[in-house]
Amino acid sequence: MTGTLLSIQGLTKAYPGVVANDSVSFDIGTGEIHALLGENGAGKSTLVKMIYGLVKPDSGTMEMRGAPYAPPEPRSARLAGVAMVFQHFSLFDALDVSENIALGMENPPPLRDLAARIRTVSEEYGLPLDPYRTVGGLSAGERQRVEIIRCLLQDPKLLIMDEPTSVLTPQEVEILFETLNKLRQEGTSILYISHKLEEIRALCDTATILRLGKNVGTCDPREKSARQMAEMMVGSELQTPKGAGATPGEAVLDVSGLTLPAPTKFGTALKNVHLRLHTGEVLGIGGVAGNGQDELLAALSGEMRAARDAIRLKGQDIGHLGPTARRRRGLLAAPEERLGHAAAPDMSLTENALLTGAVREGLATNGFLRWGKARKFAERIIETFDVRTPGPDSVARSLSGGNLQKFVIGREVLQRPEVLVVNQPTWGVDASAAAAIRQALLDLAGDGTAVLVISQDLDELMEVADHFAALNEGRLTETRRTADLTIEEIGLMMGGAHDGMEVAHVEA
Amino acid sequence: MLKLEKRPQPSRVFAYLTPVLAVIATMFAGGLLFAALGKNPVEAIRTIFWDPLFGDFAAYYRPQLLVKGGPLILIAIGLSLGFRAGIWNIGAEGQYIVGALCGAAVALAFYPLEAWYIFPLMVLAGALGGLVWGMIPALLKVKFGTNEILVSLMLVYVAENLLAAMALGRMKNPEGRGFPGSRNLKEYPSAFNDEVFVGTGMHWGVLTAFLAVIFAYVLLSRHMLGFSIRLSGEAPRAARFSGVNPARIVLFCLGISGLMAGLAGMFEVSGPSGQISIDFNVGYGFTAIIVAFLGRLHPVGILLAGLLMALTYIGGEIAQGNLGLPSAAIQLFQGMLLFFLLAVDMLTNYRISLVKREAT
């Protein structure tokens, strides 16, 4: 490390009703990988947006190599040598890699020259990428490479990465880390945003921890344990969810030879999926995003119909039935996307309780709605799952992500399902809400419900699941006992073992 | 600098206030328009909004309010169900024409027989005609994924040509001395859609419109089907997840809006209009779209909006007669109403806040 690249002094940004950043100060050294840690809502995004020129601070200053730095827009930030890889990619599916990269450039060179440069840079940093492939056909890991290479072409001094590993397999994470280490050796500073503590301990030189918009400490992550950092992040002692330890009983859900075509052009087809779920069991399904998770949930919830005998619930064929009929038989589901799929954003919580609760909670008689009963059901969800909201009349979109997720999961849990299928139950949810949701799922399994958890968060699956399987390009691997698996084996299962991504090695 | 901020919750106050604001803004802009045409704006606005209700000849105009408002309300109620679900039936005018043709066809087929069952049969035929015309875009959408906006709109032109062909051909009055148009159903007691209460303008169609308001209100606020309709419009994916069959919603919404438009056409031809003629339709099917939105797609709102729109029709006619305003100016005036409504509508979900320009 040779001196300070970016110095942040007392940055403050307030939005109506919330102070997102409260006089945050820290320095990023040249050639340093600096971790920015914090729960959802701790103010990481706002801080990074200020550095990248997307948001203007209310007060406070930044200095870049001793000179005042206050980018009015991202273009100035890029000119100053700041590049950013966002968590959600901004790529056009229908264009190829080089066209996508050209679109983000001020003065793009001719496509052929650009393609050559993309090849050189991608090989230099160990991120193999064909400039002429269509982005729609790339995996999430490869899409991220496109974004990283887009940044590297600008020759940045500071590279900001927002939750880069959330979409990667363990092997892909390794490749990424090698690339980042190479960049560090060349003197590029990296601001690495994550809440995955083990990763930060493995990669970063320094960590700044944010809580409720305040800098609560800067530390060397190698000297602290993951637990210590987590407690700094949350500000209290963490509660690890515990299973009731029910022994799995008889099989309730039997999926055999489930094959479905892709619902959209860039969707994933399900190919000959087999799985068996027992009472009291939690089966975790891992896999990188876009490998058929949404489709599997849709096939199980009844949004996508399958062959009659592809799905059997307690010995009955239900593959051809729609969501309502499946709910009546005890198969409930909670999709990943909270707003717009699991819940209607502009409808009240009472109406959203009715959305899936009508059949099992008896909220309608002869088609006529019983609003009083629906409201009581919504109130029961809010109370049981500690959903923070003024009341059941609030619209769904006024709730924070964590609270709405607790509502969505709670709505299904309270209907006493025989089988519950959830997709990304704690995605974008703060640590305490995530713990509460996982605990609810474990309690449910303890009472004899069969629970299927689809998630891209491996730590989560390791924590809650008795058995594990992985989705890869619409195929599901064999189910294995979680306790018997190593992280490498999981990585191979997620990568599909047969045709994983090219694993390139950087010359040291 | 003014800035728009999204409200965390849609404002209830503004949801009710925006139609009123829109009417006031329309009066202002309309006044300017009339002034530019060299008319006294205050007098013009008074002629349109005041005279039909409380002027010297109000006794004659007031029943007209129901006669004009009835079909608008009936059609708009049907349309609003689809609009709530995100299904855009723009072809109510065509369904209205076909409903009228079917109703009149039954009457003309029985002529000159007098029997109690003729009028009910006409009602049935009118409903069925509108339903069938509405089901064409519905079935095409469900089977082939066609756009219901285009199909329903184009079917209006088909219906208009059908109307012309009937008025000049099969339905032409054989005793009409060569004039185009059918027999006048007002002179055929069994087919005449008479006033239910004499002197009020309340004919059977107006009564049906009021029933439709109640039906829609109960459906939307108390019934699972209404909830499914609203859910489909608010969040289509959530609706599918909830178990709503999108095809069924498309068929129901286009079917019911076609049926109601058909009924409106049938009641019109058998009552106020009296006969099938080339220019039988006067745009109720299109104006009803404005009425539906002006009424916030809410049944009670539509009831009020339909009466308001009827008022501008009647007032507009008086203004044309008394003040010599061109009919285009009146149509512009009605268009402004929708324009301002949509503009002010934003305030339900956004608030305007004053911010100081940030120093750069």
Short mmCIF file of N, CA and C in Angstrom, two decimals, chain A residues 304-391:
data_model
loop_
_atom_site.label_atom_id
_atom_site.label_comp_id
_atom_site.label_asym_id
_atom_site.label_seq_id
_atom_site.Cartn_x
_atom_site.Cartn_y
_atom_site.Cartn_z
N MET A 304 -47.34 -22.99 -13.84
CA MET A 304 -47.07 -23.70 -15.09
C MET A 304 -47.60 -25.12 -14.91
N ARG A 305 -48.42 -25.56 -15.85
CA ARG A 305 -48.98 -26.91 -15.72
C ARG A 305 -48.00 -27.91 -16.33
N ALA A 306 -47.99 -29.10 -15.72
CA ALA A 306 -47.09 -30.15 -16.20
C ALA A 306 -47.93 -31.37 -16.57
N ALA A 307 -47.25 -32.44 -16.93
CA ALA A 307 -47.97 -33.68 -17.20
C ALA A 307 -48.62 -34.14 -15.89
N ARG A 308 -49.79 -34.78 -16.03
CA ARG A 308 -50.60 -35.19 -14.89
C ARG A 308 -49.80 -35.91 -13.79
N ASP A 309 -49.00 -36.88 -14.20
CA ASP A 309 -48.35 -37.71 -13.20
C ASP A 309 -46.91 -37.28 -12.92
N ALA A 310 -46.49 -36.11 -13.44
CA ALA A 310 -45.12 -35.65 -13.17
C ALA A 310 -44.98 -35.20 -11.73
N ILE A 311 -46.09 -34.72 -11.14
CA ILE A 311 -46.06 -34.27 -9.74
C ILE A 311 -47.15 -35.01 -8.98
N ARG A 312 -46.76 -35.65 -7.90
CA ARG A 312 -47.73 -36.38 -7.08
C ARG A 312 -47.65 -35.88 -5.65
N LEU A 313 -48.82 -35.57 -5.08
CA LEU A 313 -48.88 -35.11 -3.70
C LEU A 313 -49.65 -36.16 -2.91
N LYS A 314 -48.99 -36.75 -1.93
CA LYS A 314 -49.59 -37.83 -1.13
C LYS A 314 -50.27 -38.88 -2.02
N GLY A 315 -49.59 -39.25 -3.09
CA GLY A 315 -50.09 -40.31 -3.94
C GLY A 315 -51.09 -39.88 -4.99
N GLN A 316 -51.51 -38.60 -4.98
CA GLN A 316 -52.46 -38.13 -5.98
C GLN A 316 -51.73 -37.38 -7.09
N ASP A 317 -52.14 -37.59 -8.32
CA ASP A 317 -51.57 -36.83 -9.42
C ASP A 317 -52.06 -35.39 -9.36
N ILE A 318 -51.15 -34.44 -9.36
CA ILE A 318 -51.58 -33.04 -9.32
C ILE A 318 -50.89 -32.19 -10.39
N GLY A 319 -50.12 -32.81 -11.26
CA GLY A 319 -49.34 -32.06 -12.24
C GLY A 319 -50.19 -31.15 -13.13
N HIS A 320 -51.44 -31.54 -13.38
CA HIS A 320 -52.29 -30.79 -14.30
C HIS A 320 -53.11 -29.73 -13.58
N LEU A 321 -53.03 -29.67 -12.25
CA LEU A 321 -53.90 -28.77 -11.50
C LEU A 321 -53.32 -27.36 -11.41
N GLY A 322 -54.20 -26.37 -11.25
CA GLY A 322 -53.77 -24.99 -11.10
C GLY A 322 -53.48 -24.66 -9.64
N PRO A 323 -53.02 -23.43 -9.38
CA PRO A 323 -52.59 -23.05 -8.02
C PRO A 323 -53.67 -23.25 -6.97
N THR A 324 -54.91 -22.90 -7.28
CA THR A 324 -55.96 -22.97 -6.27
C THR A 324 -56.21 -24.41 -5.84
N ALA A 325 -56.29 -25.31 -6.82
CA ALA A 325 -56.54 -26.71 -6.50
C ALA A 325 -55.38 -27.30 -5.71
N ARG A 326 -54.17 -26.87 -6.02
CA ARG A 326 -53.01 -27.40 -5.29
C ARG A 326 -53.01 -26.90 -3.86
N ARG A 327 -53.39 -25.61 -3.70
CA ARG A 327 -53.45 -25.06 -2.34
C ARG A 327 -54.46 -25.83 -1.51
N ARG A 328 -55.60 -26.14 -2.13
CA ARG A 328 -56.64 -26.86 -1.39
C ARG A 328 -56.10 -28.19 -0.88
N ARG A 329 -55.19 -28.82 -1.66
CA ARG A 329 -54.62 -30.11 -1.26
C ARG A 329 -53.42 -29.96 -0.33
N GLY A 330 -52.99 -28.70 -0.08
CA GLY A 330 -51.93 -28.52 0.91
C GLY A 330 -50.56 -28.18 0.36
N LEU A 331 -50.46 -27.94 -0.94
CA LEU A 331 -49.17 -27.56 -1.52
C LEU A 331 -49.15 -26.03 -1.70
N LEU A 332 -48.33 -25.37 -0.89
CA LEU A 332 -48.28 -23.91 -0.90
C LEU A 332 -46.91 -23.45 -1.37
N ALA A 333 -46.86 -22.21 -1.86
CA ALA A 333 -45.59 -21.72 -2.40
C ALA A 333 -45.43 -20.23 -2.13
N ALA A 334 -44.18 -19.77 -2.11
CA ALA A 334 -43.87 -18.34 -2.01
C ALA A 334 -42.76 -18.03 -3.00
N PRO A 335 -43.08 -17.28 -4.07
CA PRO A 335 -42.08 -16.99 -5.09
C PRO A 335 -41.03 -15.99 -4.64
N GLU A 336 -39.99 -15.85 -5.47
CA GLU A 336 -38.86 -14.99 -5.11
C GLU A 336 -39.24 -13.51 -5.11
N GLU A 337 -39.85 -13.08 -6.23
CA GLU A 337 -40.13 -11.66 -6.42
C GLU A 337 -41.29 -11.26 -5.51
N ARG A 338 -40.99 -10.44 -4.52
CA ARG A 338 -42.03 -10.09 -3.56
C ARG A 338 -43.07 -9.18 -4.19
N LEU A 339 -42.61 -8.10 -4.83
CA LEU A 339 -43.54 -7.11 -5.37
C LEU A 339 -43.92 -7.52 -6.79
N GLY A 340 -45.18 -7.77 -7.00
CA GLY A 340 -45.62 -8.10 -8.35
C GLY A 340 -45.82 -9.57 -8.60
N HIS A 341 -45.24 -10.43 -7.76
CA HIS A 341 -45.46 -11.86 -7.94
C HIS A 341 -46.07 -12.48 -6.68
N ALA A 342 -45.35 -12.36 -5.57
CA ALA A 342 -45.89 -12.89 -4.32
C ALA A 342 -46.95 -11.95 -3.76
N ALA A 343 -46.83 -10.66 -4.07
CA ALA A 343 -47.79 -9.69 -3.55
C ALA A 343 -48.07 -8.64 -4.62
N ALA A 344 -49.27 -8.07 -4.56
CA ALA A 344 -49.63 -6.98 -5.47
C ALA A 344 -49.24 -5.67 -4.81
N PRO A 345 -48.32 -4.90 -5.44
CA PRO A 345 -47.71 -3.75 -4.78
C PRO A 345 -48.72 -2.71 -4.27
N ASP A 346 -49.75 -2.41 -5.06
CA ASP A 346 -50.65 -1.32 -4.68
C ASP A 346 -51.90 -1.79 -3.97
N MET A 347 -51.92 -3.05 -3.56
CA MET A 347 -53.08 -3.52 -2.81
C MET A 347 -52.72 -3.61 -1.33
N SER A 348 -53.74 -3.53 -0.49
CA SER A 348 -53.50 -3.53 0.95
C SER A 348 -53.05 -4.91 1.41
N LEU A 349 -52.55 -4.96 2.63
CA LEU A 349 -52.11 -6.25 3.17
C LEU A 349 -53.31 -7.19 3.33
N THR A 350 -54.47 -6.65 3.64
CA THR A 350 -55.66 -7.49 3.74
C THR A 350 -55.93 -8.16 2.39
N GLU A 351 -55.88 -7.35 1.32
CA GLU A 351 -56.12 -7.91 -0.01
C GLU A 351 -55.03 -8.91 -0.38
N ASN A 352 -53.81 -8.63 0.05
CA ASN A 352 -52.72 -9.55 -0.24
C ASN A 352 -52.83 -10.84 0.58
N ALA A 353 -53.45 -10.74 1.75
CA ALA A 353 -53.68 -11.95 2.54
C ALA A 353 -54.67 -12.84 1.80
N LEU A 354 -55.64 -12.19 1.18
CA LEU A 354 -56.66 -12.90 0.41
C LEU A 354 -56.06 -13.57 -0.83
N LEU A 355 -54.98 -13.00 -1.32
CA LEU A 355 -54.38 -13.44 -2.58
C LEU A 355 -54.08 -14.94 -2.60
N THR A 356 -53.56 -15.46 -1.49
CA THR A 356 -53.35 -16.91 -1.47
C THR A 356 -54.18 -17.59 -0.39
N GLY A 357 -54.78 -16.79 0.50
CA GLY A 357 -55.42 -17.40 1.66
C GLY A 357 -56.88 -17.76 1.49
N ALA A 358 -57.46 -17.39 0.33
CA ALA A 358 -58.91 -17.51 0.16
C ALA A 358 -59.40 -18.93 0.41
N VAL A 359 -58.72 -19.92 -0.14
CA VAL A 359 -59.24 -21.29 -0.07
C VAL A 359 -59.07 -21.89 1.33
N ARG A 360 -57.83 -21.89 1.81
CA ARG A 360 -57.57 -22.63 3.05
C ARG A 360 -58.07 -21.91 4.28
N GLU A 361 -58.17 -20.58 4.22
CA GLU A 361 -58.63 -19.84 5.39
C GLU A 361 -60.12 -19.55 5.33
N GLY A 362 -60.78 -20.03 4.28
CA GLY A 362 -62.23 -19.82 4.15
C GLY A 362 -62.60 -18.34 4.11
N LEU A 363 -61.86 -17.58 3.27
CA LEU A 363 -62.10 -16.13 3.22
C LEU A 363 -63.19 -15.77 2.21
N ALA A 364 -63.77 -16.78 1.55
CA ALA A 364 -64.85 -16.51 0.61
C ALA A 364 -65.89 -17.63 0.73
N THR A 365 -67.17 -17.23 0.71
CA THR A 365 -68.22 -18.24 0.68
C THR A 365 -69.05 -18.03 -0.58
N ASN A 366 -69.17 -19.06 -1.38
CA ASN A 366 -69.85 -18.98 -2.69
C ASN A 366 -69.31 -17.84 -3.52
N GLY A 367 -68.04 -17.57 -3.43
CA GLY A 367 -67.44 -16.51 -4.22
C GLY A 367 -67.53 -15.13 -3.59
N PHE A 368 -68.36 -15.00 -2.54
CA PHE A 368 -68.45 -13.68 -1.90
C PHE A 368 -67.40 -13.58 -0.80
N LEU A 369 -66.70 -12.44 -0.81
CA LEU A 369 -65.55 -12.27 0.06
C LEU A 369 -65.98 -11.96 1.49
N ARG A 370 -65.20 -12.48 2.42
CA ARG A 370 -65.46 -12.15 3.83
C ARG A 370 -64.32 -11.27 4.29
N TRP A 371 -64.50 -9.96 4.09
CA TRP A 371 -63.41 -9.01 4.35
C TRP A 371 -62.99 -9.02 5.81
N GLY A 372 -63.97 -9.15 6.71
CA GLY A 372 -63.64 -9.15 8.13
C GLY A 372 -62.66 -10.25 8.46
N LYS A 373 -62.96 -11.43 7.91
CA LYS A 373 -62.12 -12.58 8.18
C LYS A 373 -60.74 -12.41 7.52
N ALA A 374 -60.73 -11.84 6.31
CA ALA A 374 -59.46 -11.61 5.61
C ALA A 374 -58.58 -10.65 6.41
N ARG A 375 -59.23 -9.62 6.94
CA ARG A 375 -58.50 -8.64 7.73
C ARG A 375 -57.91 -9.28 8.98
N LYS A 376 -58.72 -10.13 9.61
CA LYS A 376 -58.22 -10.82 10.82
C LYS A 376 -57.02 -11.69 10.47
N PHE A 377 -57.11 -12.36 9.31
CA PHE A 377 -56.00 -13.21 8.86
C PHE A 377 -54.75 -12.36 8.65
N ALA A 378 -54.91 -11.21 8.00
CA ALA A 378 -53.77 -10.31 7.78
C ALA A 378 -53.20 -9.85 9.11
N GLU A 379 -54.08 -9.51 10.05
CA GLU A 379 -53.61 -9.06 11.37
C GLU A 379 -52.84 -10.16 12.08
N ARG A 380 -53.33 -11.40 11.90
CA ARG A 380 -52.66 -12.53 12.55
C ARG A 380 -51.25 -12.71 11.97
N ILE A 381 -51.10 -12.55 10.64
CA ILE A 381 -49.78 -12.66 10.02
C ILE A 381 -48.87 -11.58 10.58
N ILE A 382 -49.40 -10.34 10.60
CA ILE A 382 -48.60 -9.19 11.04
C ILE A 382 -48.11 -9.41 12.47
N GLU A 383 -49.02 -9.93 13.33
CA GLU A 383 -48.66 -10.11 14.72
C GLU A 383 -47.69 -11.27 14.90
N THR A 384 -48.02 -12.41 14.30
CA THR A 384 -47.20 -13.61 14.51
C THR A 384 -45.79 -13.42 13.98
N PHE A 385 -45.66 -12.72 12.87
CA PHE A 385 -44.34 -12.62 12.24
C PHE A 385 -43.69 -11.26 12.43
N ASP A 386 -44.24 -10.47 13.36
CA ASP A 386 -43.63 -9.21 13.72
C ASP A 386 -43.36 -8.36 12.47
N VAL A 387 -44.40 -8.21 11.64
CA VAL A 387 -44.27 -7.38 10.44
C VAL A 387 -44.46 -5.92 10.87
N ARG A 388 -43.45 -5.10 10.59
CA ARG A 388 -43.55 -3.69 11.01
C ARG A 388 -44.32 -2.89 9.98
N THR A 389 -45.55 -2.51 10.32
CA THR A 389 -46.41 -1.76 9.42
C THR A 389 -47.50 -1.11 10.25
N PRO A 390 -48.02 0.04 9.78
CA PRO A 390 -49.10 0.69 10.53
C PRO A 390 -50.33 -0.20 10.68
N GLY A 391 -50.54 -1.13 9.76
CA GLY A 391 -51.72 -1.98 9.89
C GLY A 391 -52.07 -2.64 8.58
#
